[in-house]
């Protein structure tokens, strides 16, 4: 973030010392939204899914999932971009890495798949910033933890959250079977009932940042 | 953390890419514990405390509280150092800044007051690392939030958490009316009932770090 430290329009939410971090965020109205064909979901039973996870683990080992924390401004408050599936589950944009794929490459591929036109030559690209947090699944059936629980030697899945910084404007093209929503941080914080195990902690992971709201 | 990136004894909990962070932690048994005279607490009613906070705000404005996240290893799992007051409340070591005092200076002063011999000339000092998170109190009576809630222009208190890295060994000297405890991250995570609003989020704030457990 050091290239942004000189920024002089720091929101009052900010720390003003050496260790502060400043993130520029832009109004939701700066962005354009379109849709594209639905992407297929693996429609399967819980038992089938478990079986698939187990056989994948045997072949590829620890599975890594990468997810993006993307912010826009609305009513002077940071909003997090979330995808909603079938009017129920909320997810951060992202997904699982292919075997051998790097975190950054995989996240860019997933973001393009879910938020842009595929293979668009004019793609501006995605600016993947720092890793904000990691969650571990010690076993196939268990919950996620933000640490490797004691005595767990071979975790089955790791989910990494990355801050992805948006340019001043861009076009989002979202598959028809997904809904892209901007949800205020104050609605997400500790709201496990609606947002599951990982998303409610995002406001804490972002709390060290000063948001520089640029209303052009 | 860049000076530690070259470390080659990374715990398997770690990410192995550019953006990983490595923190060395040492066994609890490396440290020595002694006690010193009790430190006075401001023993007052809730109403008196509120009154004091309000008059302080009028004179000094936003109050800043700095707290330390200090880790040791026990049973191969990171443990957080917490102070317990009167066998009930748990707190991270730290406290409120004096007017004009910097975060780092204030935190070092508070850590010495609560965890070392005061004015010990041989004091090794405290290595204050990055800010992990910030919590805001929008009003005197309200809860803490890891963001500035919408429409709050003048927050009353800000609490900042800093990672403080321990040397391979040191002596902790704790006031007799405080208890110093090492609590496993897995016990703290989301345990709001026991640990209040801030501490249960510490495992998430630390989750991006790889802990390099050095058992000498």
mmCIF file of C-alpha atoms in Angstrom, chain B:
data_model
loop_
_atom_site.group_PDB
_atom_site.id
_atom_site.type_symbol
_atom_site.label_atom_id
_atom_site.label_comp_id
_atom_site.label_asym_id
_atom_site.label_seq_id
_atom_site.Cartn_x
_atom_site.Cartn_y
_atom_site.Cartn_z
ATOM 1 C CA UNK B 1 7.594 -8.210 8.348
ATOM 2 C CA UNK B 2 9.855 -8.233 5.306
ATOM 3 C CA UNK B 3 12.949 -8.893 7.386
ATOM 4 C CA UNK B 4 11.487 -12.224 8.388
ATOM 5 C CA UNK B 5 10.365 -13.418 4.979
ATOM 6 C CA UNK B 6 13.602 -15.252 4.373
ATOM 7 C CA UNK B 7 13.048 -17.459 7.386
ATOM 8 C CA UNK B 8 13.151 -21.060 6.226
ATOM 9 C CA UNK B 9 11.435 -22.787 9.149
ATOM 10 C CA UNK B 10 7.875 -22.037 8.227
ATOM 11 C CA UNK B 11 5.176 -23.920 10.078
ATOM 12 C CA UNK B 12 2.921 -25.881 7.719
ATOM 13 C CA UNK B 13 0.111 -23.496 8.615
ATOM 14 C CA UNK B 14 1.848 -21.012 6.309
ATOM 15 C CA UNK B 15 1.193 -19.627 2.892
ATOM 16 C CA UNK B 16 4.326 -19.914 0.806
ATOM 17 C CA UNK B 17 3.862 -17.043 -1.576
ATOM 18 C CA UNK B 18 4.985 -13.423 -1.751
ATOM 19 C CA UNK B 19 2.230 -12.108 0.449
ATOM 20 C CA UNK B 20 2.798 -14.479 3.330
ATOM 21 C CA UNK B 21 3.728 -13.167 6.726
ATOM 22 C CA UNK B 22 5.816 -15.190 9.133
ATOM 23 C CA UNK B 23 5.837 -14.612 12.892
ATOM 24 C CA UNK B 24 8.291 -16.423 15.134
ATOM 25 C CA UNK B 25 6.761 -17.624 18.379
ATOM 26 C CA UNK B 26 8.539 -19.268 21.315
ATOM 27 C CA UNK B 27 7.391 -21.749 23.968
ATOM 28 C CA UNK B 28 5.753 -20.378 27.099
ATOM 29 C CA UNK B 29 8.508 -22.144 29.073
ATOM 30 C CA UNK B 30 11.063 -19.721 27.592
ATOM 31 C CA UNK B 31 9.583 -16.916 29.701
ATOM 32 C CA UNK B 32 9.892 -16.071 33.407
ATOM 33 C CA UNK B 33 7.089 -14.682 35.518
ATOM 34 C CA UNK B 34 7.307 -12.560 38.653
ATOM 35 C CA UNK B 35 5.040 -10.132 40.453
ATOM 36 C CA UNK B 36 5.183 -6.556 41.706
ATOM 37 C CA UNK B 37 2.980 -4.211 43.743
ATOM 38 C CA UNK B 38 -0.636 -3.891 42.719
ATOM 39 C CA UNK B 39 -1.484 -0.973 40.439
ATOM 40 C CA UNK B 40 -4.437 1.176 41.477
ATOM 41 C CA UNK B 41 -7.647 0.893 39.451
ATOM 42 C CA UNK B 42 -10.042 3.751 39.141
ATOM 43 C CA UNK B 43 -12.726 2.243 41.361
ATOM 44 C CA UNK B 44 -15.887 4.060 40.442
ATOM 45 C CA UNK B 45 -19.513 3.616 39.542
ATOM 46 C CA UNK B 46 -20.608 3.290 35.937
ATOM 47 C CA UNK B 47 -22.179 6.753 36.158
ATOM 48 C CA UNK B 48 -18.927 8.267 37.463
ATOM 49 C CA UNK B 49 -16.976 6.576 34.690
ATOM 50 C CA UNK B 50 -19.342 7.971 32.060
ATOM 51 C CA UNK B 51 -19.004 11.431 33.537
ATOM 52 C CA UNK B 52 -15.194 11.180 33.504
ATOM 53 C CA UNK B 53 -15.214 9.979 29.868
ATOM 54 C CA UNK B 54 -17.453 12.865 28.844
ATOM 55 C CA UNK B 55 -15.387 15.546 30.540
ATOM 56 C CA UNK B 56 -12.195 14.023 29.108
ATOM 57 C CA UNK B 57 -13.743 14.173 25.640
ATOM 58 C CA UNK B 58 -14.611 17.854 26.036
ATOM 59 C CA UNK B 59 -10.989 18.636 26.955
ATOM 60 C CA UNK B 60 -9.004 16.202 24.781
ATOM 61 C CA UNK B 61 -11.360 14.996 22.019
ATOM 62 C CA UNK B 62 -11.227 11.439 20.634
ATOM 63 C CA UNK B 63 -9.564 9.071 23.098
ATOM 64 C CA UNK B 64 -7.229 6.420 21.747
ATOM 65 C CA UNK B 65 -6.635 3.088 23.421
ATOM 66 C CA UNK B 66 -3.746 0.865 22.295
ATOM 67 C CA UNK B 67 -3.597 -2.849 22.999
ATOM 68 C CA UNK B 68 -1.023 -5.574 22.368
ATOM 69 C CA UNK B 69 -1.473 -8.960 20.723
ATOM 70 C CA UNK B 70 1.351 -11.061 22.207
ATOM 71 C CA UNK B 71 1.764 -14.748 21.377
ATOM 72 C CA UNK B 72 3.561 -17.710 22.885
ATOM 73 C CA UNK B 73 3.527 -21.385 21.939
ATOM 74 C CA UNK B 74 2.078 -24.182 24.059
ATOM 75 C CA UNK B 75 1.170 -27.690 22.813
ATOM 76 C CA UNK B 76 2.171 -26.611 19.274
ATOM 77 C CA UNK B 77 -0.677 -24.071 19.202
ATOM 78 C CA UNK B 78 -0.408 -20.265 19.452
ATOM 79 C CA UNK B 79 -1.597 -18.841 22.775
ATOM 80 C CA UNK B 80 -2.557 -15.203 23.362
ATOM 81 C CA UNK B 81 -1.381 -13.390 26.498
ATOM 82 C CA UNK B 82 -4.333 -11.887 28.372
ATOM 83 C CA UNK B 83 -4.587 -10.044 31.662
ATOM 84 C CA UNK B 84 -7.390 -10.990 33.995
ATOM 85 C CA UNK B 85 -8.763 -8.418 36.425
ATOM 86 C CA UNK B 86 -10.488 -9.474 39.658
ATOM 87 C CA UNK B 87 -10.929 -13.062 38.394
ATOM 88 C CA UNK B 88 -13.441 -11.851 35.841
ATOM 89 C CA UNK B 89 -12.729 -9.419 32.974
ATOM 90 C CA UNK B 90 -10.105 -10.386 30.388
ATOM 91 C CA UNK B 91 -8.108 -7.648 28.682
ATOM 92 C CA UNK B 92 -5.341 -7.378 26.150
ATOM 93 C CA UNK B 93 -2.319 -5.661 27.748
ATOM 94 C CA UNK B 94 -2.399 -1.950 26.945
ATOM 95 C CA UNK B 95 -4.371 1.135 27.852
ATOM 96 C CA UNK B 96 -5.280 4.705 26.959
ATOM 97 C CA UNK B 97 -2.832 7.143 25.446
ATOM 98 C CA UNK B 98 -1.921 10.381 27.165
ATOM 99 C CA UNK B 99 -2.880 13.488 25.184
ATOM 100 C CA UNK B 100 -0.329 13.953 22.406
ATOM 101 C CA UNK B 101 1.372 10.597 22.995
ATOM 102 C CA UNK B 102 2.074 8.393 19.943
ATOM 103 C CA UNK B 103 0.511 4.928 19.615
ATOM 104 C CA UNK B 104 3.872 3.188 19.853
ATOM 105 C CA UNK B 105 5.207 5.204 22.811
ATOM 106 C CA UNK B 106 1.951 4.812 24.683
ATOM 107 C CA UNK B 107 1.777 1.080 24.098
ATOM 108 C CA UNK B 108 5.382 0.602 25.243
ATOM 109 C CA UNK B 109 4.664 2.637 28.401
ATOM 110 C CA UNK B 110 1.543 0.602 29.175
ATOM 111 C CA UNK B 111 3.291 -2.723 28.516
ATOM 112 C CA UNK B 112 6.118 -1.800 30.866
ATOM 113 C CA UNK B 113 3.611 -0.708 33.512
ATOM 114 C CA UNK B 114 1.646 -3.951 33.322
ATOM 115 C CA UNK B 115 4.239 -6.538 32.300
ATOM 116 C CA UNK B 116 7.717 -5.351 33.408
ATOM 117 C CA UNK B 117 9.617 -3.731 36.219
ATOM 118 C CA UNK B 118 9.011 0.020 35.965
ATOM 119 C CA UNK B 119 12.027 2.037 34.989
ATOM 120 C CA UNK B 120 14.274 -1.003 34.791
ATOM 121 C CA UNK B 121 17.407 0.279 33.098
ATOM 122 C CA UNK B 122 18.053 -3.102 31.536
ATOM 123 C CA UNK B 123 14.634 -3.132 29.909
ATOM 124 C CA UNK B 124 14.895 -4.961 26.594
ATOM 125 C CA UNK B 125 12.066 -2.898 25.186
ATOM 126 C CA UNK B 126 9.018 -3.912 23.239
ATOM 127 C CA UNK B 127 8.959 -4.635 19.521
ATOM 128 C CA UNK B 128 5.672 -3.141 18.380
ATOM 129 C CA UNK B 129 4.714 -4.472 14.935
ATOM 130 C CA UNK B 130 1.862 -3.761 12.567
ATOM 131 C CA UNK B 131 -1.599 -2.538 13.443
ATOM 132 C CA UNK B 132 -3.961 -5.529 13.158
ATOM 133 C CA UNK B 133 -7.295 -3.811 13.598
ATOM 134 C CA UNK B 134 -9.229 -0.851 15.001
ATOM 135 C CA UNK B 135 -12.489 -0.565 16.897
ATOM 136 C CA UNK B 136 -14.639 2.532 17.250
ATOM 137 C CA UNK B 137 -16.970 3.715 19.981
ATOM 138 C CA UNK B 138 -19.450 6.069 18.293
ATOM 139 C CA UNK B 139 -20.824 7.302 21.606
ATOM 140 C CA UNK B 140 -20.031 7.008 25.301
ATOM 141 C CA UNK B 141 -22.718 4.463 26.072
ATOM 142 C CA UNK B 142 -22.546 2.406 22.868
ATOM 143 C CA UNK B 143 -20.798 -0.750 21.799
ATOM 144 C CA UNK B 144 -17.575 -0.986 19.841
ATOM 145 C CA UNK B 145 -17.543 -1.528 16.072
ATOM 146 C CA UNK B 146 -14.689 -2.474 13.708
ATOM 147 C CA UNK B 147 -15.738 0.412 11.418
ATOM 148 C CA UNK B 148 -17.099 3.884 11.843
ATOM 149 C CA UNK B 149 -20.885 3.379 11.660
ATOM 150 C CA UNK B 150 -22.720 5.435 9.014
ATOM 151 C CA UNK B 151 -23.476 9.014 10.037
ATOM 152 C CA UNK B 152 -21.047 8.977 12.967
ATOM 153 C CA UNK B 153 -18.976 12.109 12.560
ATOM 154 C CA UNK B 154 -17.382 12.339 15.986
ATOM 155 C CA UNK B 155 -16.430 8.970 17.471
ATOM 156 C CA UNK B 156 -15.555 9.113 21.158
ATOM 157 C CA UNK B 157 -12.980 6.363 21.435
ATOM 158 C CA UNK B 158 -10.755 4.330 19.132
ATOM 159 C CA UNK B 159 -9.048 1.082 20.171
ATOM 160 C CA UNK B 160 -6.091 -0.084 18.085
ATOM 161 C CA UNK B 161 -4.595 -3.560 18.231
ATOM 162 C CA UNK B 162 -0.888 -4.008 17.521
ATOM 163 C CA UNK B 163 1.102 -7.193 17.058
ATOM 164 C CA UNK B 164 3.930 -7.174 19.630
ATOM 165 C CA UNK B 165 6.706 -9.673 18.950
ATOM 166 C CA UNK B 166 8.470 -11.281 21.896
ATOM 167 C CA UNK B 167 12.184 -12.017 22.016
ATOM 168 C CA UNK B 168 13.320 -15.637 22.510
ATOM 169 C CA UNK B 169 13.171 -15.080 26.277
ATOM 170 C CA UNK B 170 12.133 -12.381 28.748
ATOM 171 C CA UNK B 171 10.926 -11.772 32.267
ATOM 172 C CA UNK B 172 7.325 -10.672 32.830
ATOM 173 C CA UNK B 173 6.671 -8.815 36.070
ATOM 174 C CA UNK B 174 2.927 -8.512 36.633
ATOM 175 C CA UNK B 175 1.120 -6.374 39.268
ATOM 176 C CA UNK B 176 -0.284 -8.519 42.070
ATOM 177 C CA UNK B 177 -3.881 -7.529 41.303
ATOM 178 C CA UNK B 178 -3.629 -8.777 37.723
ATOM 179 C CA UNK B 179 -3.254 -12.317 36.428
ATOM 180 C CA UNK B 180 -1.347 -13.008 33.214
ATOM 181 C CA UNK B 181 -2.756 -15.944 31.245
ATOM 182 C CA UNK B 182 -1.830 -17.710 28.025
ATOM 183 C CA UNK B 183 -5.070 -18.658 26.269
ATOM 184 C CA UNK B 184 -5.172 -20.852 23.124
ATOM 185 C CA UNK B 185 -6.517 -19.181 19.972
ATOM 186 C CA UNK B 186 -9.009 -22.041 19.591
ATOM 187 C CA UNK B 187 -10.568 -21.111 22.934
ATOM 188 C CA UNK B 188 -10.839 -17.411 22.124
ATOM 189 C CA UNK B 189 -12.292 -17.554 18.619
ATOM 190 C CA UNK B 190 -15.863 -16.173 18.628
ATOM 191 C CA UNK B 191 -16.134 -16.680 22.391
ATOM 192 C CA UNK B 192 -17.826 -13.336 23.072
ATOM 193 C CA UNK B 193 -19.433 -14.467 26.303
ATOM 194 C CA UNK B 194 -16.075 -14.898 28.034
ATOM 195 C CA UNK B 195 -13.816 -12.466 26.200
ATOM 196 C CA UNK B 196 -16.010 -9.475 25.239
ATOM 197 C CA UNK B 197 -16.283 -7.691 21.883
ATOM 198 C CA UNK B 198 -12.661 -7.386 20.666
ATOM 199 C CA UNK B 199 -10.584 -10.389 21.808
ATOM 200 C CA UNK B 200 -12.722 -13.101 20.077
ATOM 201 C CA UNK B 201 -11.816 -11.562 16.696
ATOM 202 C CA UNK B 202 -8.047 -11.750 17.303
ATOM 203 C CA UNK B 203 -7.652 -15.251 15.758
ATOM 204 C CA UNK B 204 -9.178 -13.889 12.529
ATOM 205 C CA UNK B 205 -6.896 -10.847 12.582
ATOM 206 C CA UNK B 206 -3.917 -13.204 12.959
ATOM 207 C CA UNK B 207 -5.081 -15.742 10.392
ATOM 208 C CA UNK B 208 -2.999 -14.352 7.523
ATOM 209 C CA UNK B 209 0.205 -15.018 9.477
ATOM 210 C CA UNK B 210 2.211 -18.217 9.377
ATOM 211 C CA UNK B 211 3.474 -19.042 12.856
ATOM 212 C CA UNK B 212 7.016 -20.273 12.955
ATOM 213 C CA UNK B 213 7.134 -22.244 16.205
ATOM 214 C CA UNK B 214 10.680 -22.301 17.516
ATOM 215 C CA UNK B 215 11.033 -24.953 20.172
ATOM 216 C CA UNK B 216 14.525 -24.515 21.450
#
